[in-house]
Coordinates of C-alpha atoms in Angstrom, one line a residue:
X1 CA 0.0 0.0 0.0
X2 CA 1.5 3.7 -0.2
X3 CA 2.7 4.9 2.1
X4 CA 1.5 8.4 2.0
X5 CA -1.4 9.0 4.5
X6 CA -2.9 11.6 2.4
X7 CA -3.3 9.2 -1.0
X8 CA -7.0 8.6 -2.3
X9 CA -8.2 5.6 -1.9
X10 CA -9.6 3.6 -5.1
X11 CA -11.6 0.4 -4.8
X12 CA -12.1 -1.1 -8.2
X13 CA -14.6 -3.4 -8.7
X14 CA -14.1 -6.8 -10.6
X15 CA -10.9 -8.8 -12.3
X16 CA -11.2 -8.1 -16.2
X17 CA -9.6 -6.7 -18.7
X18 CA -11.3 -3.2 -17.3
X19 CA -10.3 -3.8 -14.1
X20 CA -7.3 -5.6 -14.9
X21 CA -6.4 -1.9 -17.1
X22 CA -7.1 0.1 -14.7
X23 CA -5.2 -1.4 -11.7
X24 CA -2.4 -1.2 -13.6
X25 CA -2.7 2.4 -14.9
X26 CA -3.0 3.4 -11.5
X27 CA -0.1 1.6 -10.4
X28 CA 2.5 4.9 -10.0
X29 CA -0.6 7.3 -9.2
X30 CA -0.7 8.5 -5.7
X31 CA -3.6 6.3 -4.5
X32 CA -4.2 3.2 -2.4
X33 CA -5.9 0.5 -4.8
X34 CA -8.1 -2.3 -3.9
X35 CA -9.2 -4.8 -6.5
X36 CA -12.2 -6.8 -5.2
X37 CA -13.3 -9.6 -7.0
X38 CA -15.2 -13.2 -6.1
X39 CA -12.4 -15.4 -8.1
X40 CA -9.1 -15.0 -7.4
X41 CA -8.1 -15.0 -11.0
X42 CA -7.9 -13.3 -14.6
X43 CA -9.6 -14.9 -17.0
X44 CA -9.6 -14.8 -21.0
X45 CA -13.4 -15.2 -21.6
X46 CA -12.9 -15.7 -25.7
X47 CA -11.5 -18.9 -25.7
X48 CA -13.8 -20.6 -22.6
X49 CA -15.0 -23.1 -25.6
X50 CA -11.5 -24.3 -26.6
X51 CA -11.4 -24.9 -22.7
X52 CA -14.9 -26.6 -22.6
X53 CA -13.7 -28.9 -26.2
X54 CA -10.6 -30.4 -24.5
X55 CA -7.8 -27.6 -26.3
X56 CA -6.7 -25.6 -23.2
X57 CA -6.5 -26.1 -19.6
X58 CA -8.0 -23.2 -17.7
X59 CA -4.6 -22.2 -16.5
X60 CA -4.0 -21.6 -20.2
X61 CA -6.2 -19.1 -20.1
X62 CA -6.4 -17.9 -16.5
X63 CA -3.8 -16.1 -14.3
X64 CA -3.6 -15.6 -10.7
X65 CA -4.8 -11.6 -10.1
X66 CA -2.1 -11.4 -7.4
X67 CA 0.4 -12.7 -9.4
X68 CA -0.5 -10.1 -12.2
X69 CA -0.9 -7.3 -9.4
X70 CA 2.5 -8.3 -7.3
X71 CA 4.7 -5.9 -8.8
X72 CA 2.5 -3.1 -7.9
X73 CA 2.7 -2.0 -4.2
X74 CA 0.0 0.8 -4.1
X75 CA -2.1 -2.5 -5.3
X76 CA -3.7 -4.6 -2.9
X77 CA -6.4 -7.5 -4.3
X78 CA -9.6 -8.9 -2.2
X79 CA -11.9 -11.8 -2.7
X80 CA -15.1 -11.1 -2.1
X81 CA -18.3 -10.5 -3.6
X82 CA -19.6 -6.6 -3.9
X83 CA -23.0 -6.6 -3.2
X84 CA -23.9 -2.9 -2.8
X85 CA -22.5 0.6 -2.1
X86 CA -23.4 3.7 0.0
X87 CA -23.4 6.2 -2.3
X88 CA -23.3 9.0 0.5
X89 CA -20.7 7.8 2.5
X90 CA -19.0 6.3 -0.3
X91 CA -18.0 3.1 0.6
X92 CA -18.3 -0.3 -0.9
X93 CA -20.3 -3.0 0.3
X94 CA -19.1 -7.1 0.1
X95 CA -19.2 -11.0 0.9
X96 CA -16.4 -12.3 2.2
X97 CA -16.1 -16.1 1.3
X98 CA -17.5 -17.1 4.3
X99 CA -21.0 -14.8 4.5
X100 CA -18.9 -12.2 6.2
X101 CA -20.2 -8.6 5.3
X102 CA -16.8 -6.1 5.1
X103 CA -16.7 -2.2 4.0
X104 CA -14.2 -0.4 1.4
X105 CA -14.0 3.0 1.9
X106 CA -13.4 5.1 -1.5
X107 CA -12.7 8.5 -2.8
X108 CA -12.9 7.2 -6.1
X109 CA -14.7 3.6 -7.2
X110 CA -14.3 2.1 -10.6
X111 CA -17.1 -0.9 -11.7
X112 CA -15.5 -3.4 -13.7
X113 CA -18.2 -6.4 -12.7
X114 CA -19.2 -7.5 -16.3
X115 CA -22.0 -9.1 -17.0
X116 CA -23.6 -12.7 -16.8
X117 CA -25.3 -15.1 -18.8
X118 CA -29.3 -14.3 -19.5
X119 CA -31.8 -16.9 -19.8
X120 CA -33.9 -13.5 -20.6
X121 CA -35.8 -14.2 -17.7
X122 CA -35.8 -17.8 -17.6
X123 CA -33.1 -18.9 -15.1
X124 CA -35.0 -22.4 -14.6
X125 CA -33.2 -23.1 -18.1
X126 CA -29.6 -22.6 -16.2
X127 CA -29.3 -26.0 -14.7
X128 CA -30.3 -27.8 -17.9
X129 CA -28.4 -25.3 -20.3
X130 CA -25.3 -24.3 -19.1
X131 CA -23.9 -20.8 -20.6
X132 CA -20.3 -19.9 -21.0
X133 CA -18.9 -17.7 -18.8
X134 CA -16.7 -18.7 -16.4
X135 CA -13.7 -21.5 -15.6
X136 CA -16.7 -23.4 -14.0
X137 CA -19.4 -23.3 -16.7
X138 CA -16.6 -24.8 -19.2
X139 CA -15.6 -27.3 -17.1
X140 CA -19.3 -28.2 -16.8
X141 CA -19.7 -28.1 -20.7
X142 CA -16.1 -30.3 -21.0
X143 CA -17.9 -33.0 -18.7
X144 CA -21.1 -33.3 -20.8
X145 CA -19.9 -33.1 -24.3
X146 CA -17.2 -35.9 -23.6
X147 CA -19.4 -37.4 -21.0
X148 CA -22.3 -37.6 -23.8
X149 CA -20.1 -39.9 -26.0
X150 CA -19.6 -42.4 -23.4
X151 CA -23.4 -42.6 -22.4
X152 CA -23.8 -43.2 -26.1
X153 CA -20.6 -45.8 -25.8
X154 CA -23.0 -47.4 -23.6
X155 CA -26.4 -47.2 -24.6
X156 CA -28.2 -50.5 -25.9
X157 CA -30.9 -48.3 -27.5
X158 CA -30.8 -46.4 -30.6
X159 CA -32.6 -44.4 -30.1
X160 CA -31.0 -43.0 -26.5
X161 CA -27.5 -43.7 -28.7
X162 CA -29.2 -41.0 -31.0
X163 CA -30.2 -38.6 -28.4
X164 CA -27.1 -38.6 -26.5
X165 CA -25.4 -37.6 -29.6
X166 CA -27.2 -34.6 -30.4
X167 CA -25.7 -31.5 -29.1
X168 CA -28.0 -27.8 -29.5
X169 CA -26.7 -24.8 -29.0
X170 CA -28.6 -21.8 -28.8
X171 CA -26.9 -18.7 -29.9
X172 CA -25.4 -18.4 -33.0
X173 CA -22.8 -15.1 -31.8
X174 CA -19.0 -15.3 -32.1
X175 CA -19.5 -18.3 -28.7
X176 CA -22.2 -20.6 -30.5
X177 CA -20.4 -20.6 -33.7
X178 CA -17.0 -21.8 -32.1
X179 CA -18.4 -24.3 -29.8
X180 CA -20.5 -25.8 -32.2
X181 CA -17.6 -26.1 -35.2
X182 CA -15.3 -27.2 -32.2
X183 CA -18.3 -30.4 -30.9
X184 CA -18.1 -31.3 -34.3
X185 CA -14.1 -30.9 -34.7
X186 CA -14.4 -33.4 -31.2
X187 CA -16.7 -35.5 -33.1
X188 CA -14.8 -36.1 -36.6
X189 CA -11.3 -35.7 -35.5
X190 CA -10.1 -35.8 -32.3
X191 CA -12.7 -39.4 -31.7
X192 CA -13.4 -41.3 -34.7
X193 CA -10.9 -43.9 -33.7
X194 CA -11.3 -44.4 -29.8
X195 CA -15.3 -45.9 -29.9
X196 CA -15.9 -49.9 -30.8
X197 CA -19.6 -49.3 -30.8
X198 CA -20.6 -45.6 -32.1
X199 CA -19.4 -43.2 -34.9
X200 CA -18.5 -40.3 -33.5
X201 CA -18.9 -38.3 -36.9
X202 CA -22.6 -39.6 -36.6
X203 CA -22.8 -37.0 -33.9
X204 CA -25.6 -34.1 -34.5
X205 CA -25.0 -30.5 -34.1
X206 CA -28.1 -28.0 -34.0
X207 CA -27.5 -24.5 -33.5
X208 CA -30.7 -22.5 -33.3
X209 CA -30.9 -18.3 -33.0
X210 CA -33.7 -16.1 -33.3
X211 CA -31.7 -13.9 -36.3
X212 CA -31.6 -14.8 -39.6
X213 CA -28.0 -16.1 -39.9
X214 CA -25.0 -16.9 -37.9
X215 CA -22.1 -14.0 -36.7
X216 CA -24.8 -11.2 -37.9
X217 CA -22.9 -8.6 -36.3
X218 CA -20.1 -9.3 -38.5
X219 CA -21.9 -8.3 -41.5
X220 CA -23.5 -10.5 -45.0
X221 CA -20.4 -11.3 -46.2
X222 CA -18.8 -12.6 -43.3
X223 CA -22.1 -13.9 -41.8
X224 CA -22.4 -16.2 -45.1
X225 CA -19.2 -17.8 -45.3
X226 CA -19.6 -18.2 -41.6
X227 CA -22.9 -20.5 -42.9
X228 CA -21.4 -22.0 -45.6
X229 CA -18.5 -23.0 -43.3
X230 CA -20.6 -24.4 -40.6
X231 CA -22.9 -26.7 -43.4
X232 CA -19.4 -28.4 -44.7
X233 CA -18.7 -28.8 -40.7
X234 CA -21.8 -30.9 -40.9
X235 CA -23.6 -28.3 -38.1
X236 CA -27.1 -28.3 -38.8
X237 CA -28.6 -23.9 -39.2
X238 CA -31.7 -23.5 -37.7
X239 CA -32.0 -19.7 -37.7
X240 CA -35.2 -17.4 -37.3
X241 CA -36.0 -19.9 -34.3
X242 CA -37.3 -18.9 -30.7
X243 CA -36.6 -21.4 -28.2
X244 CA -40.1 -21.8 -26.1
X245 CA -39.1 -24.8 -24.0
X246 CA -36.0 -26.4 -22.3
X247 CA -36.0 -29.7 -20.5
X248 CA -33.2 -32.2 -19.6
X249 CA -34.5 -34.9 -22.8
X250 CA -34.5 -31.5 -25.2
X251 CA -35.9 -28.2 -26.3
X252 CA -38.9 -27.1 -28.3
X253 CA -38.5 -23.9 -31.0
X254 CA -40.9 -22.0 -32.9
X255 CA -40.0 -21.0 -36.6
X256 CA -41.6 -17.4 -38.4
X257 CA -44.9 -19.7 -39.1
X258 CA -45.7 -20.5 -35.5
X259 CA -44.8 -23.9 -36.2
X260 CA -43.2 -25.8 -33.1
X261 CA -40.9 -28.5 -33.5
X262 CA -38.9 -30.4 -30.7
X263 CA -35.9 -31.7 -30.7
X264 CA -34.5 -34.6 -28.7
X265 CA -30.9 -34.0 -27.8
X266 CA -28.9 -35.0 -25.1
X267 CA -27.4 -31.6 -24.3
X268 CA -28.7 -28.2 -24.7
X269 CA -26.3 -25.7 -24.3
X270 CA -26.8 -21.8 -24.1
X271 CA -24.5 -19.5 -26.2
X272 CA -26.8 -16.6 -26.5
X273 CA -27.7 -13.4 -24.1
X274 CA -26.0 -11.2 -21.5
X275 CA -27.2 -9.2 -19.0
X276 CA -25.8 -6.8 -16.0
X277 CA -25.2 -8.5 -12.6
X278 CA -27.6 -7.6 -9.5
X279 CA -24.9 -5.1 -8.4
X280 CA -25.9 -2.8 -11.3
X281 CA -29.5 -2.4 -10.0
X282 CA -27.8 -1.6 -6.8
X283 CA -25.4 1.1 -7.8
X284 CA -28.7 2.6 -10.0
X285 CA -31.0 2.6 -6.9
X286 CA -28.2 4.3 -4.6
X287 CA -27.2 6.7 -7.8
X288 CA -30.1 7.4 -9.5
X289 CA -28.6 5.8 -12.7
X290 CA -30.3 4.6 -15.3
X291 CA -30.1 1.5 -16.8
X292 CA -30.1 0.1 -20.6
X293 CA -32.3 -2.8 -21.4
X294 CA -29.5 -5.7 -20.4
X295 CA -29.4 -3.9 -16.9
X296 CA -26.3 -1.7 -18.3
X297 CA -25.2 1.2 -16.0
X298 CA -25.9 4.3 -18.8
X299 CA -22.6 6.7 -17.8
X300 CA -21.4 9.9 -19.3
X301 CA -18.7 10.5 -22.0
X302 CA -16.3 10.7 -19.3
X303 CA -17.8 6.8 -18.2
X304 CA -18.8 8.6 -14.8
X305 CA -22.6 8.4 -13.7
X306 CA -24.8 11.5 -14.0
X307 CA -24.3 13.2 -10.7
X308 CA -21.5 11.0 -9.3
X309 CA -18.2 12.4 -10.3
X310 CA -16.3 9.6 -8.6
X311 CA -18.0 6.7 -9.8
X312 CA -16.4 5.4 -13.3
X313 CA -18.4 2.5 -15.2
X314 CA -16.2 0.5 -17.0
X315 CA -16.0 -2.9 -19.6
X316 CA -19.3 -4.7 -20.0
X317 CA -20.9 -3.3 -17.0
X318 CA -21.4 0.2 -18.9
X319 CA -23.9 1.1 -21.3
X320 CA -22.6 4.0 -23.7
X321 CA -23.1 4.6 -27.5
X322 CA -24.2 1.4 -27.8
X323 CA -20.5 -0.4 -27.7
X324 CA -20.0 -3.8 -28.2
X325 CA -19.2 -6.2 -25.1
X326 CA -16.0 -7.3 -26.4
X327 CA -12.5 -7.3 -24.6
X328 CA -11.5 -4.1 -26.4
X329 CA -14.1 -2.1 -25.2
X330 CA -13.0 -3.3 -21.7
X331 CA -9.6 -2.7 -22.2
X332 CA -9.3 0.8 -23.1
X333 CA -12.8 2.2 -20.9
X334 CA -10.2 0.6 -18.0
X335 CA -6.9 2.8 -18.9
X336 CA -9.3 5.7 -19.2
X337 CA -10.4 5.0 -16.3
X338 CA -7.7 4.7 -14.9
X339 CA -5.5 7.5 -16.3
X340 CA -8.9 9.4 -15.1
X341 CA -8.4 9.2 -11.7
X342 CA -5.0 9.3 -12.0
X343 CA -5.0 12.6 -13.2
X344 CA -7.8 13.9 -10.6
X345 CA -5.5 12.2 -8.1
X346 CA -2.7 14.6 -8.8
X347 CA -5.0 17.6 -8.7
X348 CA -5.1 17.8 -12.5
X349 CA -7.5 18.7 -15.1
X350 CA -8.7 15.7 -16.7
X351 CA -11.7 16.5 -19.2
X352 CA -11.1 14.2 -22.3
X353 CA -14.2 12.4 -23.6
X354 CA -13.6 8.7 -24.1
X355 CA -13.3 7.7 -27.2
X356 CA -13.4 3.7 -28.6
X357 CA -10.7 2.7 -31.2
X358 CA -12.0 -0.1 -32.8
X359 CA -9.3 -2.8 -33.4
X360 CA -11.7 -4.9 -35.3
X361 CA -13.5 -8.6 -34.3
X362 CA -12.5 -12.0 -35.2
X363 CA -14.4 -15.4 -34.7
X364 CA -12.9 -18.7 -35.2
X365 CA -14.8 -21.6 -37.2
X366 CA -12.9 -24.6 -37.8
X367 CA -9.6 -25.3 -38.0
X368 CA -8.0 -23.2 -40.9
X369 CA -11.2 -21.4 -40.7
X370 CA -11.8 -17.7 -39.0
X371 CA -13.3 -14.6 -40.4
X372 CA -12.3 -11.1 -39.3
X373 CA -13.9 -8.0 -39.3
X374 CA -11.1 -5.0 -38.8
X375 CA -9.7 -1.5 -40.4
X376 CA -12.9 -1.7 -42.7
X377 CA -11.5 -5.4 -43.9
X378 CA -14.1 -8.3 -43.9
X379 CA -11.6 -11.6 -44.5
X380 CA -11.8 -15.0 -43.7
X381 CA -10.7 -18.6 -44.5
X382 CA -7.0 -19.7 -43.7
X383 CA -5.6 -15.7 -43.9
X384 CA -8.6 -15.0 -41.4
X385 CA -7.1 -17.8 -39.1
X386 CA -3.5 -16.7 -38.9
X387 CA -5.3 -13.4 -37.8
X388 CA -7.1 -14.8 -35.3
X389 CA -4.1 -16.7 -33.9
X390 CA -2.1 -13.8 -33.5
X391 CA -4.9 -11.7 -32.0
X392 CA -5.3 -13.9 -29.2
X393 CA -1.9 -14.4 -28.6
X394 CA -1.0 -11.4 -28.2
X395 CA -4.3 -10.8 -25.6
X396 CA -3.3 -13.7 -23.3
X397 CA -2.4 -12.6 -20.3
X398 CA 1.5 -13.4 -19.7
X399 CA 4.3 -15.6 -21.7
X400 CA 3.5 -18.5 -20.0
X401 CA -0.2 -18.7 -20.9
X402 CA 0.8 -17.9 -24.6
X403 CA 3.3 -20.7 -24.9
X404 CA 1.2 -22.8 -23.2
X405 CA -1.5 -22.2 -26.2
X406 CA 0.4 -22.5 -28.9
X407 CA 1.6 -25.9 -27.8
X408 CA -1.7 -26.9 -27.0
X409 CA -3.3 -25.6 -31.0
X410 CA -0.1 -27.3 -31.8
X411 CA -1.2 -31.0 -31.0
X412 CA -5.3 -30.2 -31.7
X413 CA -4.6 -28.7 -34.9
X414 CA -1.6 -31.3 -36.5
X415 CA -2.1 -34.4 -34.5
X416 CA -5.5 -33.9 -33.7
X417 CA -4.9 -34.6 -29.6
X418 CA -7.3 -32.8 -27.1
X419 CA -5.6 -33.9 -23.4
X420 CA -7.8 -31.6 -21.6
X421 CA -10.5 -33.5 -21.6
X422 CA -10.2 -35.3 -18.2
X423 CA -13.8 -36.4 -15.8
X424 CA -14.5 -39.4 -13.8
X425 CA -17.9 -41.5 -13.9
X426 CA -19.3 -39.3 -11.0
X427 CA -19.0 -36.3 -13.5
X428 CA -20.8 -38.1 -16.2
X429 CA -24.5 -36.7 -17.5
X430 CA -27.8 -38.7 -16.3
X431 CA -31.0 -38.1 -18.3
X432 CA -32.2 -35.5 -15.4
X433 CA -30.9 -36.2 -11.8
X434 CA -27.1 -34.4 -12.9
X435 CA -28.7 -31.7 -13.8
X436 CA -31.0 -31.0 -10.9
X437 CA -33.5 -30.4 -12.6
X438 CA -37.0 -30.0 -10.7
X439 CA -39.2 -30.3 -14.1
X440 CA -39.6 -33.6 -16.0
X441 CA -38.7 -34.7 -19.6
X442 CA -42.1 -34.4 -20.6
X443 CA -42.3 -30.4 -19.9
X444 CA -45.0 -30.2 -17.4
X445 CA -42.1 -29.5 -14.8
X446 CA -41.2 -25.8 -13.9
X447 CA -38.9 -25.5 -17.0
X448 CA -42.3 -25.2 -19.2
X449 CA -42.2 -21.7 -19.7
X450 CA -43.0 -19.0 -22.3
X451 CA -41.0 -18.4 -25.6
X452 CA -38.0 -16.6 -25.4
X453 CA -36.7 -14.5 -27.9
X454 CA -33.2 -14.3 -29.3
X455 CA -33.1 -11.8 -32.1
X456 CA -33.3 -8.6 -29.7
X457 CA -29.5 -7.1 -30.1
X458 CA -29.8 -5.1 -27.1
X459 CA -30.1 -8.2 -25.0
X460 CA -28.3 -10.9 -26.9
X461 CA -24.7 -9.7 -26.5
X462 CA -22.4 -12.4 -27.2
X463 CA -21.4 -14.1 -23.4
X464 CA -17.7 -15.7 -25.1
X465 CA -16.8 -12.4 -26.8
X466 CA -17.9 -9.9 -23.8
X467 CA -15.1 -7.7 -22.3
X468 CA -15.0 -9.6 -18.7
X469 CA -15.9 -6.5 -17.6

């Protein structure tokens, strides 16, 4: 900590890139830093699905926030939940791990919390589809597309060898895409030899979204050889869909007629929606913010909240000109941010409007197979793919991590060898008991529920490609 007794005091709120950006700008400012966050790591949200398809280990793409942070002394990190602030007396409230309720002062307070997965108001879908937004939800996706294979190993019936090797995704952003080319990558590749009594390849992918092709955001061009890429993939497009029921045996879509089809499948799997976490709505009742329609804290052009000079809304958390929630957004709103304060810190005029520099997007397919989007560029194929390999390198967070992923796209992408891909029987998928799942396969349980809609852009932010906040 510094050791000055007069330094402001800056709690920043969440591990991300924004947070991340900030702590780090702030590191020779004359303040006292804490970063609270409720995992004690860094974590590279945009390649979650090579974690959850056996590529990368989650230390790949995870690093230690106090390793990152040790170098900087005016930095101290904390895990804990926030959970509300006191806008008058300006503190920060939070969970320790244990239920225990502790205080952070502040003179300044920086919200880098990010978003979660929506179920747009369905969270009784969460136990059966699991999104993709932390270590934990690909670890949990890892053990049932793997674990799916050996239930179908070891099914006597068809028709149950059928349904446990259907996998649907719903969401067909920059995360569906990936995770459904990679399932089938799994299916084609890195299995076809290791069953005696299934095929692998025979393994169904279904990706369903409520738009009217795949990547949209990226544009016609990209967006169709996106589609073309994914038919010779074998994934099976079912776009203009809205998914009106979830249960552990399946889900149930309606198309532009009305009609409603279901679909038997073994695992359902959610790639589509993001919204703010509760801590937004708490920060807007204490604030007076307002929020967007994802829950979004709406901030100034200086990212500060209307009235609230002190508090900066960073990454994903902050709702301004309608930005994307990718990492780049969360990067640079975090060194302004940061170079913000510092400035105020030091008694010095700091009245720049933040401004976005957009680097450009890129979404992998297959192997060989990316398209970009940058510098008013729309590329793809195997040109695309060196440029998404070198984007992501260079956005892992230390040498280590990057070695370690090139090593490991080494193996899956030559020899075909996924090692991350280790579970034990206990971690295996049962029809419904693994999920805890309180409705039944026939949909008369709780998980019956009205349609939910997937083409609405203010609430469907790709989950995989969003900043970490």
């Amino acid at each position: 900590m510094a050791e000055a007794s007069s330094s402001r005091r800056v709690v920043i709120v969440g591990g991300g890139f924004a947070g991340l950006f900030a702590a780090r700008m702030l590191a020779r400012a004359p303040v006292e830093v804490t970063l609270i966050d409720r995992a004690e790591h860094h974590l590279f949200q945009p390649l979650l699905y090579q974690c959850a398809t056996g590529i990368l280990s989650e230390g790949k793409i995870a690093a230690p926030l106090r390793q990152l942070l040790s170098k900087h002394r005016n930095v101290e990190f904390v895990i804990a939940e926030a959970n509300g602030i006191d806008a008058e007396r300006r503190t920060v409230l939070a969970r320790r791990p244990l239920g225990e309720q502790i205080e952070f002062a502040y003179d300044y307070l920086i919200l880098a919390a990010g978003v979660r997965q929506s179920y747009f108001g369905h969270d009784e879908y969460a136990p059966i589809a699991p999104g993709m937004k932390t270590i934990e939800d690909a670890l949990k996706i890892r053990r049932r597309v793997f674990g799916a294979f050996e239930m179908a190993e070891s099914a006597d019936d068809p028709e149950e060898r059928k349904r446990w090797l259907t996998f649907a995704l719903v969401g067909a952003g920059p995360t569906g895409v990936e995770l459904a080319g990679q399932i089938r990558e799994v299916a084609t590749k890195t299995l076809r030899k290791e069953y005696r009594h299934i095929q692998p390849e025979d393994a169904r992918v279904l990706l369903f979204d409520g738009g009217s092709a795949p990547l949209a955001m990226f544009g016609p061009k990209l967006s169709g050889m996106a589609a073309r890429q994914l038919g010779k993939l074998g994934v099976e497009l079912h776009m203009g869909s809205i998914v009106t029921h979830v249960d552990p045996g399946g889900l149930e879509v309606k198309d532009h007629d009305g009609t409603v089809t279901r679909h038997l499948c073994g695992n359902v799997l959610w790639t589509a929606g993001v919204e703010a976490p509760p801590l937004a709505g708490v920060v807007a009742k204490a604030t007076g913010a307002q929020q967007d329609r994802a829950g979004r804290i709406v901030v100034g052009k200086d990212c500060t909240i209307p009235g609230h000079p002190e508090i900066l809304v960073t990454g994903d958390m902050m709702s301004l000109d309608k930005l994307p929630g990718v990492a780049e957004v969360a990067m640079q709103t975090g060194l302004y941010a940061g170079r913000s304060v510092s400035h105020q810190a030091q008694d010095k005029t700091f009245d720049k409007p933040f401004k976005y520099r957009d680097l450009g997007s890129a979404a992998y397919i297959s192997r060989g197979k990316a398209v970009v989007s940058a510098f008013k560029l729309n590329f793809g194929g195997f040109l695309g793919w060196w440029v998404w390999l070198f984007i992501h390198i260079g956005f892992l967070t230390g040498y280590r991590n990057r070695i370690g992923a090139v090593l490991g796209w080494w193996f899956a992408f030559t020899r075909d060898i996924r090692r991350e891909r280790t579970f034990t029987i206990d971690d295996m998928p049962v029809p419904s008991g693994a999920y805890g799942v309180l409705g039944d396969a026939a949909g008369t349980g709780p998980a019956a529920a009205a349609p939910v809609a997937l083409a609405d852009p203010a609430a469907s932010a790709d989950p995989g490609h969003a900043g970490a906040g």
